Amino acid sequence: MSQPVPIPHGLPMERDAGPFDPPRHITRLREARPVSPMVFPDGHEGWIVTGYDAVRQLMADTRFSSRQDIGVLHIPYETPGMPAATEPSPQIPGMFIAMDPPDHTWLRRRLTGAFTVKRMKQLEEHIIDIAERQLDELARLAPPVDLVKEFALPVPSLVICELLGVPYADRETFQVNSAKFLVKDVSLDEKMAAYTELTTYLAELVTRKRAAPGEDILSDLARHDDLTIEELTGIAFLLLLAGHETTANMLALGTFALLEHPEQMAELRANPDLLPDAVEELMRYLSVVDILFRYATEDIELGGETIGKGSTVVVSMLAANHDPQRFDNPDTLDVHRKARGHLSFGHGVHQCLGQQLARIEMRAGFDGLLRRFPTLKLAIPAGEVKLRTDMNIYGVHELPVTWTETAR
């Protein structure tokens, strides 16, 4: 029987135990009651799931819906400028991350071939070349430099633009609007303005590709007459946003974490064969995508609790990835750990479509950075690094770094 705990009113989401650790409040909640009732700031009662086993079970159970048109998005924390709750959002064509089967299945199948392990392996050398060219550019600069601007953001942006067929010259449009869309502390009007500007741009792009397709993923999709322009736009928005924001934050925050754990960084430099496991461990340890929402479509038993039909359920991937029931010493970064089974790419039908691409980008990025900048260090005190606590994807806004020598 789970131990009773007070129902939390909202949740403090700041990583107050340190820049890489779960909030203390969440940790205490997971220890006492991994599936716990909560009261949102608007007074609505729902649930928060923090234990690894319960999160994994929930993500695999399609009775927990991803459709925001059947549930009200109750923000679990007080966010200035944002309402505590909104009306159910209408379904956005093509936005398969917010769909359930069979609609989700139908759209996702159109993309599966583009992101197979085999195709990603074929692209690996090219992705390494992109990372190395960006490192060439970085090495030409006089330190200190912002690693986000000069490396962590350009690499996945270049890769996803090339794959999708989005002109990299237009990156200002999608990078600025993507970032604005992900800010928590921004009015709904500003968020929608950013979304509208980006989707207007993408609608024009996919319309041109339907008329004159090229050799890229969006062109391949545009050849399907049963996909509308609105659906193509929604897919393009999702792939572009997910394709550069998450990996960019992992490259920057991961570098920060390694710089703060120099013994781990030294081991990676000494033994690059550790890198694949280290990437999985950094994904687990950092969990840049933390909070997800699901909506119960019927009464469901989970972790010894009954979650009532219609309930909003908050899922903390960060808490699950730091669950000591699943990972020994979970708040310790250990590049020797076999962290496969972490939930940073999700689980179930919504497991990240581009996870193999992200792994290749991170391996190429961290390998090149550690090899070519053997004296890399922070250019400011760690406490002055600007964390993205104001964003829906965690990371750093800037990472000023310096070095005294470079290598090939």
Short mmCIF file of C-alpha atoms in Angstrom, two decimals:
data_model
loop_
_atom_site.label_atom_id
_atom_site.label_comp_id
_atom_site.label_asym_id
_atom_site.label_seq_id
_atom_site.Cartn_x
_atom_site.Cartn_y
_atom_site.Cartn_z
CA MET A 1 0.00 0.00 0.00
CA SER A 2 1.47 3.37 -0.96
CA GLN A 3 2.22 5.76 1.84
CA PRO A 4 -0.22 8.70 1.99
CA VAL A 5 1.29 12.10 1.31
CA PRO A 6 -0.22 15.56 1.18
CA ILE A 7 -1.72 16.44 -2.18
CA PRO A 8 0.68 19.01 -3.68
CA HIS A 9 -0.88 22.22 -4.92
CA GLY A 10 0.93 22.68 -8.19
CA LEU A 11 4.55 21.70 -8.48
CA PRO A 12 7.85 23.58 -8.21
CA MET A 13 9.69 22.53 -11.36
CA GLU A 14 13.00 24.32 -10.77
CA ARG A 15 15.95 21.92 -10.52
CA ASP A 16 16.70 23.24 -7.06
CA ALA A 17 18.99 20.35 -6.06
CA GLY A 18 21.46 21.38 -8.78
CA PRO A 19 21.43 22.13 -12.52
CA PHE A 20 21.31 18.43 -13.42
CA ASP A 21 19.14 16.93 -10.67
CA PRO A 22 15.36 16.54 -10.24
CA PRO A 23 13.57 19.07 -8.03
CA ARG A 24 13.71 18.00 -4.37
CA HIS A 25 9.92 18.13 -4.17
CA ILE A 26 9.57 15.65 -7.05
CA THR A 27 12.18 13.33 -5.51
CA ARG A 28 10.34 13.27 -2.18
CA LEU A 29 7.06 12.63 -3.98
CA ARG A 30 8.50 9.69 -5.93
CA GLU A 31 9.91 8.14 -2.76
CA ALA A 32 6.59 8.40 -0.91
CA ARG A 33 3.98 7.83 -3.62
CA PRO A 34 5.15 7.31 -7.26
CA VAL A 35 1.59 7.74 -8.54
CA SER A 36 0.29 10.71 -6.59
CA PRO A 37 -2.82 12.91 -6.70
CA MET A 38 -2.19 16.59 -7.19
CA VAL A 39 -4.11 19.83 -7.33
CA PHE A 40 -3.29 22.14 -10.22
CA PRO A 41 -3.06 25.92 -9.66
CA ASP A 42 -6.56 26.32 -11.15
CA GLY A 43 -7.98 23.95 -8.50
CA HIS A 44 -8.43 21.00 -10.86
CA GLU A 45 -7.48 17.63 -9.37
CA GLY A 46 -5.27 15.31 -11.37
CA TRP A 47 -2.27 13.01 -11.01
CA ILE A 48 1.51 13.08 -11.27
CA VAL A 49 3.53 9.96 -12.07
CA THR A 50 7.20 9.94 -11.03
CA GLY A 51 8.26 6.28 -10.58
CA TYR A 52 10.10 4.55 -13.42
CA ASP A 53 7.91 1.43 -13.57
CA ALA A 54 4.68 3.43 -13.42
CA VAL A 55 5.85 5.90 -16.09
CA ARG A 56 6.90 3.08 -18.41
CA GLN A 57 3.57 1.29 -17.91
CA LEU A 58 1.62 4.50 -18.52
CA MET A 59 3.53 5.36 -21.71
CA ALA A 60 2.79 1.89 -23.11
CA ASP A 61 -0.94 2.10 -22.31
CA THR A 62 -2.88 3.82 -25.10
CA ARG A 63 -5.83 4.31 -22.76
CA PHE A 64 -3.77 7.27 -21.56
CA SER A 65 -4.47 9.58 -24.48
CA SER A 66 -2.14 12.20 -25.99
CA ARG A 67 -5.05 14.08 -27.55
CA GLN A 68 -5.35 17.58 -26.18
CA ASP A 69 -8.79 17.93 -27.73
CA ILE A 70 -10.20 15.55 -25.12
CA GLY A 71 -8.32 16.91 -22.11
CA VAL A 72 -7.71 20.33 -20.60
CA LEU A 73 -4.05 21.28 -20.33
CA HIS A 74 -3.69 22.20 -16.67
CA ILE A 75 -0.25 23.77 -16.20
CA PRO A 76 1.33 22.08 -13.13
CA TYR A 77 3.15 25.22 -12.02
CA GLU A 78 2.33 28.90 -11.74
CA THR A 79 3.42 30.49 -15.01
CA PRO A 80 3.13 34.28 -15.32
CA GLY A 81 1.49 35.28 -18.56
CA MET A 82 -0.06 31.85 -19.11
CA PRO A 83 -3.50 30.75 -17.95
CA ALA A 84 -3.56 27.97 -15.37
CA ALA A 85 -5.82 25.98 -17.66
CA THR A 86 -7.07 26.31 -21.21
CA GLU A 87 -9.99 24.84 -23.06
CA PRO A 88 -9.34 21.54 -24.83
CA SER A 89 -7.18 22.33 -27.88
CA PRO A 90 -8.54 21.33 -31.28
CA GLN A 91 -6.46 18.68 -33.04
CA ILE A 92 -3.85 20.18 -35.34
CA PRO A 93 -3.59 18.38 -38.69
CA GLY A 94 -0.33 16.44 -38.98
CA MET A 95 0.67 16.91 -35.32
CA PHE A 96 0.87 13.19 -34.69
CA ILE A 97 2.55 13.59 -31.29
CA ALA A 98 -0.86 14.75 -30.02
CA MET A 99 -2.81 11.93 -31.68
CA ASP A 100 -3.80 8.40 -30.68
CA PRO A 101 -4.01 5.28 -32.83
CA PRO A 102 -5.24 4.76 -35.50
CA ASP A 103 -4.70 8.38 -36.68
CA HIS A 104 -1.25 8.47 -35.07
CA THR A 105 -0.32 5.11 -36.61
CA TRP A 106 -1.40 6.17 -40.10
CA LEU A 107 0.70 9.34 -40.09
CA ARG A 108 3.73 7.89 -38.34
CA ARG A 109 3.97 5.05 -40.85
CA ARG A 110 4.52 7.64 -43.57
CA LEU A 111 7.72 8.67 -41.78
CA THR A 112 9.11 5.40 -40.47
CA GLY A 113 11.09 4.66 -43.64
CA ALA A 114 12.87 8.01 -43.45
CA PHE A 115 14.27 7.32 -39.97
CA THR A 116 15.17 3.61 -40.06
CA VAL A 117 18.37 2.48 -38.33
CA LYS A 118 19.74 1.44 -41.74
CA ARG A 119 19.12 4.84 -43.32
CA MET A 120 20.60 6.65 -40.31
CA LYS A 121 23.73 4.46 -40.49
CA GLN A 122 24.07 5.44 -44.15
CA LEU A 123 23.95 9.10 -43.11
CA GLU A 124 26.41 8.73 -40.23
CA GLU A 125 29.57 9.70 -42.14
CA HIS A 126 27.84 12.75 -43.58
CA ILE A 127 26.64 13.83 -40.13
CA ILE A 128 30.19 13.42 -38.79
CA ASP A 129 31.39 15.65 -41.65
CA ILE A 130 28.83 18.31 -40.72
CA ALA A 131 29.98 18.23 -37.08
CA GLU A 132 33.66 18.38 -38.08
CA ARG A 133 33.09 21.35 -40.40
CA GLN A 134 31.33 23.20 -37.59
CA LEU A 135 34.25 22.38 -35.29
CA ASP A 136 36.58 23.84 -37.94
CA GLU A 137 34.55 27.05 -37.73
CA LEU A 138 34.69 26.97 -33.94
CA ALA A 139 38.48 26.49 -33.92
CA ARG A 140 38.93 29.60 -36.08
CA LEU A 141 37.24 31.81 -33.48
CA ALA A 142 39.09 33.58 -30.70
CA PRO A 143 37.82 32.32 -27.33
CA PRO A 144 35.77 32.81 -25.29
CA VAL A 145 32.81 31.81 -27.46
CA ASP A 146 29.24 30.73 -26.84
CA LEU A 147 29.16 27.00 -27.56
CA VAL A 148 25.38 27.08 -28.08
CA LYS A 149 25.56 29.63 -30.87
CA GLU A 150 28.72 28.33 -32.52
CA PHE A 151 28.28 24.56 -32.24
CA ALA A 152 25.40 22.99 -30.28
CA LEU A 153 22.64 24.73 -32.25
CA PRO A 154 24.18 24.79 -35.76
CA VAL A 155 24.98 21.05 -35.97
CA PRO A 156 21.45 19.61 -35.49
CA SER A 157 19.97 22.58 -37.40
CA LEU A 158 22.18 21.86 -40.41
CA VAL A 159 21.36 18.15 -40.26
CA ILE A 160 17.58 18.49 -39.94
CA CYS A 161 17.41 21.24 -42.57
CA GLU A 162 19.24 19.02 -45.04
CA LEU A 163 17.10 15.98 -44.26
CA LEU A 164 13.79 17.85 -44.44
CA GLY A 165 14.72 20.12 -47.32
CA VAL A 166 14.42 23.35 -45.32
CA PRO A 167 16.87 26.05 -46.53
CA TYR A 168 19.45 26.58 -43.76
CA ALA A 169 19.58 30.23 -44.84
CA ASP A 170 16.07 30.53 -43.33
CA ARG A 171 17.25 29.32 -39.90
CA GLU A 172 16.60 32.70 -38.29
CA THR A 173 12.90 32.24 -38.96
CA PHE A 174 12.59 28.80 -37.41
CA GLN A 175 15.18 29.11 -34.62
CA VAL A 176 13.75 32.33 -33.19
CA ASN A 177 10.13 31.24 -33.48
CA SER A 178 10.83 27.71 -32.19
CA ALA A 179 12.51 29.15 -29.11
CA LYS A 180 9.67 31.62 -28.51
CA PHE A 181 7.12 28.82 -28.86
CA LEU A 182 8.91 26.85 -26.12
CA VAL A 183 9.15 29.67 -23.57
CA LYS A 184 6.92 29.09 -20.53
CA ASP A 185 6.70 32.70 -19.39
CA VAL A 186 5.15 34.21 -22.51
CA SER A 187 1.59 35.22 -23.29
CA LEU A 188 -0.62 32.92 -25.34
CA ASP A 189 -0.82 35.65 -28.00
CA GLU A 190 2.98 35.77 -28.35
CA LYS A 191 3.22 31.99 -28.45
CA MET A 192 0.54 31.78 -31.14
CA ALA A 193 2.20 34.56 -33.14
CA ALA A 194 5.45 32.57 -33.21
CA TYR A 195 3.57 29.40 -34.14
CA THR A 196 1.63 31.17 -36.90
CA GLU A 197 4.76 32.74 -38.41
CA LEU A 198 6.55 29.41 -38.46
CA THR A 199 3.64 27.39 -39.84
CA THR A 200 2.94 30.03 -42.51
CA TYR A 201 6.55 29.70 -43.64
CA LEU A 202 6.36 25.89 -43.63
CA ALA A 203 3.02 25.83 -45.47
CA GLU A 204 4.57 27.86 -48.29
CA LEU A 205 7.58 25.52 -48.31
CA VAL A 206 5.59 22.26 -48.53
CA THR A 207 3.31 23.81 -51.19
CA ARG A 208 6.41 24.48 -53.33
CA LYS A 209 7.65 20.94 -52.71
CA ARG A 210 4.33 19.46 -53.80
CA ALA A 211 4.62 21.40 -57.05
CA ALA A 212 8.32 20.59 -57.57
CA PRO A 213 9.56 17.89 -55.20
CA GLY A 214 13.25 17.43 -54.50
CA GLU A 215 15.32 14.75 -52.75
CA ASP A 216 14.32 15.25 -49.12
CA ILE A 217 11.83 14.00 -46.54
CA LEU A 218 9.27 16.78 -46.98
CA SER A 219 9.30 16.25 -50.74
CA ASP A 220 8.78 12.52 -50.25
CA LEU A 221 5.78 13.27 -48.02
CA ALA A 222 4.45 15.90 -50.43
CA ARG A 223 4.23 13.23 -53.14
CA HIS A 224 1.42 11.57 -51.15
CA ASP A 225 -1.80 13.10 -52.48
CA ASP A 226 -3.76 11.82 -49.47
CA LEU A 227 -1.82 14.19 -47.19
CA THR A 228 -3.22 17.71 -47.17
CA ILE A 229 -1.05 20.83 -47.08
CA GLU A 230 -2.25 21.38 -43.50
CA GLU A 231 -1.11 17.87 -42.53
CA LEU A 232 2.24 18.33 -44.27
CA THR A 233 2.70 21.63 -42.43
CA GLY A 234 1.95 20.03 -39.05
CA ILE A 235 4.42 17.21 -39.72
CA ALA A 236 7.08 19.68 -40.88
CA PHE A 237 6.58 21.82 -37.75
CA LEU A 238 6.95 18.82 -35.46
CA LEU A 239 10.02 17.38 -37.21
CA LEU A 240 11.78 20.72 -37.47
CA LEU A 241 11.12 21.67 -33.84
CA ALA A 242 12.04 18.26 -32.41
CA GLY A 243 14.90 17.81 -34.86
CA HIS A 244 17.01 20.71 -33.69
CA GLU A 245 15.81 21.89 -30.26
CA THR A 246 16.25 18.68 -28.27
CA THR A 247 19.65 17.70 -29.70
CA ALA A 248 20.98 21.25 -29.46
CA ASN A 249 20.10 21.34 -25.78
CA MET A 250 21.62 17.91 -25.19
CA LEU A 251 24.91 18.92 -26.85
CA ALA A 252 25.18 22.13 -24.83
CA LEU A 253 23.90 20.84 -21.49
CA GLY A 254 25.85 17.59 -21.92
CA THR A 255 29.06 19.53 -22.45
CA PHE A 256 28.30 21.60 -19.34
CA ALA A 257 27.73 18.41 -17.35
CA LEU A 258 31.01 16.88 -18.55
CA LEU A 259 32.92 20.08 -17.75
CA GLU A 260 31.44 19.90 -14.25
CA HIS A 261 32.53 16.24 -14.01
CA PRO A 262 36.14 16.45 -15.29
CA GLU A 263 36.99 12.89 -14.25
CA GLN A 264 34.18 11.60 -16.50
CA MET A 265 35.33 13.83 -19.34
CA ALA A 266 38.90 12.55 -18.93
CA GLU A 267 37.70 8.94 -19.12
CA LEU A 268 35.83 9.66 -22.34
CA ARG A 269 38.89 11.29 -23.87
CA ALA A 270 41.04 8.34 -22.84
CA ASN A 271 38.55 5.76 -24.11
CA PRO A 272 36.29 6.99 -26.94
CA ASP A 273 34.69 3.52 -27.10
CA LEU A 274 32.73 4.57 -24.01
CA LEU A 275 30.93 7.25 -26.03
CA PRO A 276 27.81 5.27 -27.09
CA ASP A 277 27.08 4.35 -23.47
CA ALA A 278 27.99 7.87 -22.34
CA VAL A 279 25.41 9.36 -24.72
CA GLU A 280 22.70 7.12 -23.23
CA GLU A 281 23.82 8.08 -19.72
CA LEU A 282 23.77 11.80 -20.53
CA MET A 283 20.28 11.40 -21.99
CA ARG A 284 19.13 9.70 -18.77
CA TYR A 285 20.97 11.99 -16.40
CA LEU A 286 19.89 15.27 -18.02
CA SER A 287 16.37 14.41 -19.29
CA VAL A 288 15.97 17.67 -21.22
CA VAL A 289 12.34 16.85 -22.02
CA ASP A 290 10.85 16.41 -18.57
CA ILE A 291 7.08 16.95 -18.36
CA LEU A 292 4.55 15.20 -20.59
CA PHE A 293 0.75 15.16 -20.33
CA ARG A 294 -1.68 12.31 -20.78
CA TYR A 295 -5.45 12.05 -20.34
CA ALA A 296 -7.23 8.98 -18.95
CA THR A 297 -9.94 7.78 -21.34
CA GLU A 298 -11.37 5.39 -18.72
CA ASP A 299 -10.76 4.42 -15.10
CA ILE A 300 -7.25 2.91 -15.05
CA GLU A 301 -5.29 1.15 -12.30
CA LEU A 302 -1.70 2.36 -12.13
CA GLY A 303 0.80 1.79 -9.33
CA GLY A 304 -1.89 0.75 -6.87
CA GLU A 305 -4.00 3.85 -7.57
CA THR A 306 -7.17 4.30 -9.59
CA ILE A 307 -6.90 7.16 -12.06
CA GLY A 308 -10.39 8.27 -12.95
CA LYS A 309 -11.68 8.75 -16.49
CA GLY A 310 -11.01 12.27 -17.74
CA SER A 311 -8.10 12.90 -15.35
CA THR A 312 -5.13 14.96 -16.49
CA VAL A 313 -1.91 13.07 -15.75
CA VAL A 314 1.48 14.78 -15.50
CA VAL A 315 4.41 12.47 -16.30
CA SER A 316 7.91 13.37 -15.07
CA MET A 317 10.52 11.68 -17.27
CA LEU A 318 13.28 13.31 -15.20
CA ALA A 319 12.00 11.74 -11.97
CA ALA A 320 11.60 8.34 -13.65
CA ASN A 321 15.11 8.47 -15.10
CA HIS A 322 16.47 9.20 -11.60
CA ASP A 323 14.48 6.45 -9.87
CA PRO A 324 16.83 4.42 -7.62
CA GLN A 325 14.50 1.44 -8.05
CA ARG A 326 15.73 1.29 -11.67
CA PHE A 327 19.18 2.94 -11.68
CA ASP A 328 21.83 2.60 -8.94
CA ASN A 329 23.07 5.97 -7.63
CA PRO A 330 20.81 7.71 -10.18
CA ASP A 331 21.90 11.26 -9.33
CA THR A 332 25.50 10.38 -10.27
CA LEU A 333 26.79 10.81 -13.82
CA ASP A 334 28.61 7.62 -14.75
CA VAL A 335 29.81 7.17 -18.36
CA HIS A 336 30.38 3.45 -17.66
CA ARG A 337 26.70 2.91 -16.83
CA LYS A 338 24.54 0.82 -19.14
CA ALA A 339 21.64 3.29 -19.19
CA ARG A 340 19.67 1.64 -21.99
CA GLY A 341 16.08 1.56 -20.90
CA HIS A 342 16.07 5.23 -19.93
CA LEU A 343 12.89 7.05 -20.90
CA SER A 344 14.34 10.20 -22.47
CA PHE A 345 13.12 9.13 -25.91
CA GLY A 346 9.75 8.17 -24.45
CA HIS A 347 8.21 4.71 -24.60
CA GLY A 348 5.34 3.03 -26.41
CA VAL A 349 3.73 4.28 -29.61
CA HIS A 350 5.07 7.81 -29.15
CA GLN A 351 8.70 6.79 -28.69
CA CYS A 352 10.88 9.35 -30.48
CA LEU A 353 10.94 8.74 -34.23
CA GLY A 354 14.32 10.45 -34.67
CA GLN A 355 16.16 8.82 -31.77
CA GLN A 356 18.77 7.11 -33.96
CA LEU A 357 19.49 10.41 -35.70
CA ALA A 358 19.86 12.15 -32.33
CA ARG A 359 22.26 9.45 -31.09
CA ILE A 360 24.47 9.82 -34.17
CA GLU A 361 24.52 13.62 -33.84
CA MET A 362 25.43 13.42 -30.15
CA ARG A 363 28.15 10.83 -30.69
CA ALA A 364 29.64 12.90 -33.51
CA GLY A 365 29.31 16.14 -31.56
CA PHE A 366 30.78 14.98 -28.25
CA ASP A 367 33.53 12.91 -29.92
CA GLY A 368 34.68 15.80 -32.08
CA LEU A 369 34.48 18.38 -29.32
CA LEU A 370 36.45 16.32 -26.79
CA ARG A 371 39.07 15.27 -29.35
CA ARG A 372 39.67 18.64 -30.94
CA PHE A 373 39.46 20.83 -27.84
CA PRO A 374 41.53 18.98 -25.20
CA THR A 375 41.73 22.05 -22.94
CA LEU A 376 38.07 23.06 -23.20
CA LYS A 377 36.74 24.73 -20.05
CA LEU A 378 34.04 27.15 -18.93
CA ALA A 379 34.83 30.81 -19.47
CA ILE A 380 32.60 31.88 -16.58
CA PRO A 381 31.83 30.39 -13.14
CA ALA A 382 29.42 27.46 -13.37
CA GLY A 383 26.89 29.30 -11.21
CA GLU A 384 26.65 32.06 -13.83
CA VAL A 385 25.63 29.74 -16.70
CA LYS A 386 22.11 30.73 -17.80
CA LEU A 387 19.91 27.66 -17.50
CA ARG A 388 16.76 27.26 -19.57
CA THR A 389 14.47 27.00 -16.56
CA ASP A 390 12.05 29.24 -18.47
CA MET A 391 11.70 26.80 -21.36
CA ASN A 392 9.76 23.59 -21.97
CA ILE A 393 12.97 21.90 -23.12
CA TYR A 394 15.74 22.17 -20.53
CA GLY A 395 19.26 23.25 -21.39
CA VAL A 396 21.40 26.36 -21.31
CA HIS A 397 20.76 29.64 -23.06
CA GLU A 398 24.47 30.24 -23.50
CA LEU A 399 27.60 28.27 -22.63
CA PRO A 400 30.68 30.53 -22.73
CA VAL A 401 33.77 28.33 -23.15
CA THR A 402 37.46 28.87 -23.76
CA TRP A 403 40.55 26.80 -24.62
CA THR A 404 44.30 27.19 -24.99
CA GLU A 405 44.94 24.66 -27.78
CA THR A 406 43.15 22.69 -30.47
CA ALA A 407 43.85 19.36 -32.15
CA ARG A 408 42.68 17.49 -35.22
#
